[in-house]
PDB file of C-alpha atoms in Angstrom:
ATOM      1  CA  UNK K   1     -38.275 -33.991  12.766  1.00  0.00           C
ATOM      2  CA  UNK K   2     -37.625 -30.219  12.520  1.00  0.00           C
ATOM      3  CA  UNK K   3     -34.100 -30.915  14.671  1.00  0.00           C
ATOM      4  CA  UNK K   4     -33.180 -32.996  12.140  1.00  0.00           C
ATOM      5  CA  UNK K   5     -33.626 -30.678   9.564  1.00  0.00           C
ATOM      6  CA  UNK K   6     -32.485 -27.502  10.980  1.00  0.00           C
ATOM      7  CA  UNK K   7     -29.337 -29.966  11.787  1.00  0.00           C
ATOM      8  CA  UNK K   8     -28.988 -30.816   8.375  1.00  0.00           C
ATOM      9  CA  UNK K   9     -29.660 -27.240   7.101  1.00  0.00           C
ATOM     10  CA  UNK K  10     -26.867 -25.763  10.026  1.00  0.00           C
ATOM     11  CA  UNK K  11     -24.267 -28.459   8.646  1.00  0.00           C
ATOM     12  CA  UNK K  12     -25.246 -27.653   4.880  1.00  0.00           C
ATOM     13  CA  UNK K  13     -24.156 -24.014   5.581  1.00  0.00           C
ATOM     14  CA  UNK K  14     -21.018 -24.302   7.854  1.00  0.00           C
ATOM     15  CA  UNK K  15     -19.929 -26.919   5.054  1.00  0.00           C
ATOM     16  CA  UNK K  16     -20.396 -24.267   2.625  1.00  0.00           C
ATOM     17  CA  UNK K  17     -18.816 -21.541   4.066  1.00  0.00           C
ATOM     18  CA  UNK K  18     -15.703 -23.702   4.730  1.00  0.00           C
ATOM     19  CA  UNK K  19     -15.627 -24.246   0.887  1.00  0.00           C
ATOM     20  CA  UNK K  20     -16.391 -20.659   0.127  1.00  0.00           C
ATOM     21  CA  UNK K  21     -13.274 -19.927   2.421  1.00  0.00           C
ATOM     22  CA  UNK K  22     -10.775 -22.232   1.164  1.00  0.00           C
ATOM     23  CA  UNK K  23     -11.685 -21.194  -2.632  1.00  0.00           C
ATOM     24  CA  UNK K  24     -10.602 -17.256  -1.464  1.00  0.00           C
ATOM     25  CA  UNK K  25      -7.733 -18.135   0.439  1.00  0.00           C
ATOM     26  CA  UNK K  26      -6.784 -20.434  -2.813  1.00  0.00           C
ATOM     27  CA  UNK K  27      -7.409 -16.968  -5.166  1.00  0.00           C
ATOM     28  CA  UNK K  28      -5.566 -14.926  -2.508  1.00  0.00           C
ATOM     29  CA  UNK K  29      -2.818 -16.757  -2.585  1.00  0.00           C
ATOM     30  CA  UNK K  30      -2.457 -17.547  -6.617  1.00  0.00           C
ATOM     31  CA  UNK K  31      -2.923 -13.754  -7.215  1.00  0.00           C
ATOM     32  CA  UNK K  32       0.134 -12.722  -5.693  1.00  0.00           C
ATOM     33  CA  UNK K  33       2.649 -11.206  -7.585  1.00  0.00           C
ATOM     34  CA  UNK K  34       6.362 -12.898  -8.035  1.00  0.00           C
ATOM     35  CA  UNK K  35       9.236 -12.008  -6.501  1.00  0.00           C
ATOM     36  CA  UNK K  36      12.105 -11.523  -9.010  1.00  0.00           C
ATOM     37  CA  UNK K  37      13.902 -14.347  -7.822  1.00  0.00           C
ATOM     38  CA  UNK K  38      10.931 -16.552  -8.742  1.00  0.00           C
ATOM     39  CA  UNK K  39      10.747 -15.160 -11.937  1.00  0.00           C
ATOM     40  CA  UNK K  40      14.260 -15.244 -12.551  1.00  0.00           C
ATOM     41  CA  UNK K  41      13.753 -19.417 -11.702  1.00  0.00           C
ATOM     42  CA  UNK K  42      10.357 -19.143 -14.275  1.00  0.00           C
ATOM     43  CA  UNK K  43      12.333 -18.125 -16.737  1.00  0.00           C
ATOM     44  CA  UNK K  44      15.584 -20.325 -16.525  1.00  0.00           C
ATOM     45  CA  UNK K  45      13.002 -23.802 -16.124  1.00  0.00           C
ATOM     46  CA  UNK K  46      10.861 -22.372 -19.062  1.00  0.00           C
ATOM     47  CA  UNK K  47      14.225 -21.765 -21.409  1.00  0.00           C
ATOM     48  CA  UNK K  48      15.175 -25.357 -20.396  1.00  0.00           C
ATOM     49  CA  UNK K  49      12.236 -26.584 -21.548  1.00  0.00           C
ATOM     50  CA  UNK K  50      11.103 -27.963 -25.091  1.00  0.00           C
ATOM     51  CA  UNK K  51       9.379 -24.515 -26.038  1.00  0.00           C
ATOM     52  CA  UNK K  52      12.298 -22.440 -24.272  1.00  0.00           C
ATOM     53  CA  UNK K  53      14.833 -24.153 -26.351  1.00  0.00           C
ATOM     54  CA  UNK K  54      12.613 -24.250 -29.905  1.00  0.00           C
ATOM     55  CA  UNK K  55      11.984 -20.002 -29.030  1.00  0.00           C
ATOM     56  CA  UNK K  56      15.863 -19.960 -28.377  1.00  0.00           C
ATOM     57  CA  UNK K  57      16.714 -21.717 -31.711  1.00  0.00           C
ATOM     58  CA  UNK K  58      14.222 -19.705 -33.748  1.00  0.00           C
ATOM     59  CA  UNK K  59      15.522 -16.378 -32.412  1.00  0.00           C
ATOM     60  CA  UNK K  60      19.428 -17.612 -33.822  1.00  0.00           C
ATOM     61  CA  UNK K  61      17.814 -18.470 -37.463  1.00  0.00           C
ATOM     62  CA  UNK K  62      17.999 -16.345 -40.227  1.00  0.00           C
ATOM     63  CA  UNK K  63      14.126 -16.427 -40.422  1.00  0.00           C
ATOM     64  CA  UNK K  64      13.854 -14.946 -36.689  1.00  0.00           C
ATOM     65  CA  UNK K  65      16.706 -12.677 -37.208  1.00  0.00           C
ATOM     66  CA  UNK K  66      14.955 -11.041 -40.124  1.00  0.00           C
ATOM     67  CA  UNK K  67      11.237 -10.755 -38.053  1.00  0.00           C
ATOM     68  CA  UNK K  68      14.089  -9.482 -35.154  1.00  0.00           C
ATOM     69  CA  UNK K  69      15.480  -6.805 -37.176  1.00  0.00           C
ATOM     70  CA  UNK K  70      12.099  -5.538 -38.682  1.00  0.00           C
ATOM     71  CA  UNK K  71      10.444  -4.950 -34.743  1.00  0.00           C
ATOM     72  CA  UNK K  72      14.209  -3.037 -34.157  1.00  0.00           C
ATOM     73  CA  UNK K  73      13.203  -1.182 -37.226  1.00  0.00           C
ATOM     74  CA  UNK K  74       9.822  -0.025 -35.602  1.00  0.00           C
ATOM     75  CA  UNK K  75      10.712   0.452 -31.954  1.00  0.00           C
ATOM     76  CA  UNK K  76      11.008   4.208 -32.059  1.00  0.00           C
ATOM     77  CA  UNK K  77       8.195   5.147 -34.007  1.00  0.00           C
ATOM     78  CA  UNK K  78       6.160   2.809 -31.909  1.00  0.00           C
ATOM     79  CA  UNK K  79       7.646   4.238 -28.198  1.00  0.00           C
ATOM     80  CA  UNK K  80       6.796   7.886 -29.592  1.00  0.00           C
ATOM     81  CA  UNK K  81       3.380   6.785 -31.117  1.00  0.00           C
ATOM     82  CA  UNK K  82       4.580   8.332 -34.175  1.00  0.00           C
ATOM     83  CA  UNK K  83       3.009   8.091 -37.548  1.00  0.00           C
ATOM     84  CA  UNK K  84       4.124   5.704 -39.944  1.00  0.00           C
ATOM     85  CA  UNK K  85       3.360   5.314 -43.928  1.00  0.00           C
ATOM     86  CA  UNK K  86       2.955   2.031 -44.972  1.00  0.00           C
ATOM     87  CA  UNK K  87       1.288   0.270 -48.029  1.00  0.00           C
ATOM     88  CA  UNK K  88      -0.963  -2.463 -48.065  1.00  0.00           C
ATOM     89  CA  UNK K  89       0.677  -5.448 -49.896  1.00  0.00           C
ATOM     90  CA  UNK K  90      -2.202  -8.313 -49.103  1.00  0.00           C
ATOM     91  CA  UNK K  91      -5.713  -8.456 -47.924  1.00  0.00           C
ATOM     92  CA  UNK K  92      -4.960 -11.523 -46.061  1.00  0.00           C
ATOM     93  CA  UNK K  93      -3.315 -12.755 -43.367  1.00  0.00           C
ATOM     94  CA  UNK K  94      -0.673 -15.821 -43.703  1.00  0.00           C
ATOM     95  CA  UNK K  95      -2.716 -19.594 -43.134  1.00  0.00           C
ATOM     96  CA  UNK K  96      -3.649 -20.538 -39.452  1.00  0.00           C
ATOM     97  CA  UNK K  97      -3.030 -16.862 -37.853  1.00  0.00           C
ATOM     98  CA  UNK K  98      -5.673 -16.864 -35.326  1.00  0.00           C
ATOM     99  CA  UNK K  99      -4.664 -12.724 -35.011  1.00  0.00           C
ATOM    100  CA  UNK K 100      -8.484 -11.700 -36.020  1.00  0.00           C
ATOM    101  CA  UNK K 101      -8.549  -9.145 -39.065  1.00  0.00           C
ATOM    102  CA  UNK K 102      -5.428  -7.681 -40.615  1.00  0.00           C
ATOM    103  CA  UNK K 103      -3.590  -6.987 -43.617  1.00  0.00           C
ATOM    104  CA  UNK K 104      -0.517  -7.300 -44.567  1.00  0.00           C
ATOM    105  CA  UNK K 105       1.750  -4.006 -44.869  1.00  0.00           C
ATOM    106  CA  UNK K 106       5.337  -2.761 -45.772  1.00  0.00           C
ATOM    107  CA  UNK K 107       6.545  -0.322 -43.859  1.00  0.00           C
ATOM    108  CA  UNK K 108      10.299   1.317 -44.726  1.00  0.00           C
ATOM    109  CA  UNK K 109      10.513  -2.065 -47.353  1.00  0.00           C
ATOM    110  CA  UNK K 110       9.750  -4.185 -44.438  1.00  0.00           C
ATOM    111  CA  UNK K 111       6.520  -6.453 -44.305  1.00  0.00           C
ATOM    112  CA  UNK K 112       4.552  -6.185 -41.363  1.00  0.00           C
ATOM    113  CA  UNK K 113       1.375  -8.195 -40.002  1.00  0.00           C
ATOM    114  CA  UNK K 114      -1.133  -4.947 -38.861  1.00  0.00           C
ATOM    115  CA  UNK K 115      -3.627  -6.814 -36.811  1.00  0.00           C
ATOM    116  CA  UNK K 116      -7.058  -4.993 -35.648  1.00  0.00           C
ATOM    117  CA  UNK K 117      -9.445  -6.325 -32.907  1.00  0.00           C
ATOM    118  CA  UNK K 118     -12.242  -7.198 -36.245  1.00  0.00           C
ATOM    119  CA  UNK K 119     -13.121  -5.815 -39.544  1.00  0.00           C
ATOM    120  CA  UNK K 120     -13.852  -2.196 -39.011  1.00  0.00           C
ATOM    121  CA  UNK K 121     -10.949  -1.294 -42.134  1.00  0.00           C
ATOM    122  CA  UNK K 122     -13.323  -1.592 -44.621  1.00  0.00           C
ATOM    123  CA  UNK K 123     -12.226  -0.335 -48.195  1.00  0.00           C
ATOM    124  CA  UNK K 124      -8.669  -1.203 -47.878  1.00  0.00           C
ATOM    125  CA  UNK K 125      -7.211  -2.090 -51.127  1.00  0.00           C
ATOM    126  CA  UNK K 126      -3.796  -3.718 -52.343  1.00  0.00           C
ATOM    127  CA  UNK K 127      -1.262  -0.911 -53.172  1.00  0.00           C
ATOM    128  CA  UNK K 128      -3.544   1.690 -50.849  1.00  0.00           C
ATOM    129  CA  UNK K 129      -1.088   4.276 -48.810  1.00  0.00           C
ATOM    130  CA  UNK K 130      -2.427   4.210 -45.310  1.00  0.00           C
ATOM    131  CA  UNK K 131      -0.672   6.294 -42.067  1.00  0.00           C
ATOM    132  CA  UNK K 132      -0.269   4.112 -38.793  1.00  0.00           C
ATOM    133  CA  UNK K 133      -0.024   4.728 -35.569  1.00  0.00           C
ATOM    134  CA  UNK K 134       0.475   1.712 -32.700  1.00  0.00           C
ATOM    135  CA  UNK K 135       1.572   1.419 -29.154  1.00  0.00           C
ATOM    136  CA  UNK K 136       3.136  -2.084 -29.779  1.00  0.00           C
ATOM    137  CA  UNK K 137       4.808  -4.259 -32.289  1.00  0.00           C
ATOM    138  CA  UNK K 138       5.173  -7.839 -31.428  1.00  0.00           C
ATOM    139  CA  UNK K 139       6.345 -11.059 -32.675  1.00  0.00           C
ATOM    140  CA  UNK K 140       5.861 -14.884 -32.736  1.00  0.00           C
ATOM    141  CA  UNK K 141       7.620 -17.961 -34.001  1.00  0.00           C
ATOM    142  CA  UNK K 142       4.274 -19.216 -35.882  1.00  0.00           C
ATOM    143  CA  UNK K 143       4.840 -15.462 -38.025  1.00  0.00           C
ATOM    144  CA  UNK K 144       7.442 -15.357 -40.319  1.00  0.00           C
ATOM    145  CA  UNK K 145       6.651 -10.771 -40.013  1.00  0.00           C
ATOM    146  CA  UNK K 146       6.488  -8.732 -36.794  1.00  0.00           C
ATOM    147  CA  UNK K 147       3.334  -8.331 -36.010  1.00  0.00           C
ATOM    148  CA  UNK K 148       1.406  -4.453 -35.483  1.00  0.00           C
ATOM    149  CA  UNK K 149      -1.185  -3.612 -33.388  1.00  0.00           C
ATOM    150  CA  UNK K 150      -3.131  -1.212 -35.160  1.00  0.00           C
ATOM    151  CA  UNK K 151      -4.491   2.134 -32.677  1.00  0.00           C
ATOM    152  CA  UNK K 152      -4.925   4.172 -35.791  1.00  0.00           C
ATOM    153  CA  UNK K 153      -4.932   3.744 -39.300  1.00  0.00           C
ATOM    154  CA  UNK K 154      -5.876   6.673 -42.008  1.00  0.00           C
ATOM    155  CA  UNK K 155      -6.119   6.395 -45.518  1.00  0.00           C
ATOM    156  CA  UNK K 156      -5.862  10.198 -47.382  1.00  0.00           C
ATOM    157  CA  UNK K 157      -6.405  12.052 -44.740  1.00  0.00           C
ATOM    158  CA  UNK K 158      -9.626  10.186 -43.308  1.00  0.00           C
ATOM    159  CA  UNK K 159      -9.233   7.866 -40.367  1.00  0.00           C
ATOM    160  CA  UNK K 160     -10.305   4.696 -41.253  1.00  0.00           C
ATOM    161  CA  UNK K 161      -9.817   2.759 -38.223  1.00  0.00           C
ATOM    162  CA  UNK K 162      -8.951   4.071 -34.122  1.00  0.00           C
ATOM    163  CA  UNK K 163      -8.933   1.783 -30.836  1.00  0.00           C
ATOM    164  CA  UNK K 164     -11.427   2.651 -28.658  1.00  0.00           C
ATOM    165  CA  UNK K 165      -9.734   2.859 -25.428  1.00  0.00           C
ATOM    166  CA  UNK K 166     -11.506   1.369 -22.425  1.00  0.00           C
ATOM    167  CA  UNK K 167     -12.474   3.544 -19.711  1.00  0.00           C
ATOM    168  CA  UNK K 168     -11.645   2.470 -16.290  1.00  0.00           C
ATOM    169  CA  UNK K 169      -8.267   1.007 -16.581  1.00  0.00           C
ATOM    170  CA  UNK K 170      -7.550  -2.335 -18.129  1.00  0.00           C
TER     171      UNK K 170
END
């Protein structure tokens, strides 16, 4: 009875480290990074595709040439992490943005989405002159602004609002 069982318990194990094996190899091998040639043939099927042509098509319209034009606007002061003055227009973001908390802002005449991780700009009012600093501006077909990630935000001279950057890399 006990040969049985060690048996049993022997095959339980060498079964499981075959698994255990073939799941790494599986990560190993999904982990690795493209070459540009395959990401060069990513991005050709994916601009074929239903979503690739509906991106290509909003990018032409007047709607994405305006949300275009307003990250252009941006680029510098957001490459030199420069500040920017802006003024809050609206306290909420356009229906179904699943961005967390942000406000609306114009910047330069320009409306902008300034998106934060959660809530942490408490106070802000409409017409409120805040200073912003970011290290990106983005943008989405769902939008119809550019959308701001917020890294600093101050409101006369106090800082309302600063990313916590993580420690250890990513």
């Amino acid at each position: 009875m006990k040969k049985i069982i060690y048996g049993l318990l022997l095959s339980l194990v060498v079964v499981s480290g075959l698994v255990y094996a073939n799941r790494n190899l599986k990560t190993e091998l999904s982990n690795k990074p493209l070459t540009v040639a395959e990401r060069k043939a990513a991005l050709k099927k994916w601009k074929g595709s239903k979503d690739g042509i509906a991106f290509t098509n909003w990018k032409a319209s007047p709607a994405g040439q305006n949300v275009l034009s307003g990250v252009r606007n941006l680029r510098k002061s957001v490459t030199d992490f420069t500040a920017m003055e802006g003024v809050v227009t609206s306290l909420t973001l356009p229906a179904g943005s699943r961005l967390g908390f942000g406000v609306l802002v114009q910047i330069k005449g320009v409306d902008y989405i300034l998106a934060f991780g959660s809530d942490q700009v408490a106070g802000l009012q409409v017409n409120d002159k805040i200073v912003i600093k970011s290290h990106s501006v983005s943008f989405a077909p769902k939008y119809a602004y550019p959308i701001i990630a917020g890294d600093y935000v101050a409101r006369g001279g106090k800082v309302l609002y600063k990313r916590v950057v993580r420690k250890g890399g990513c």
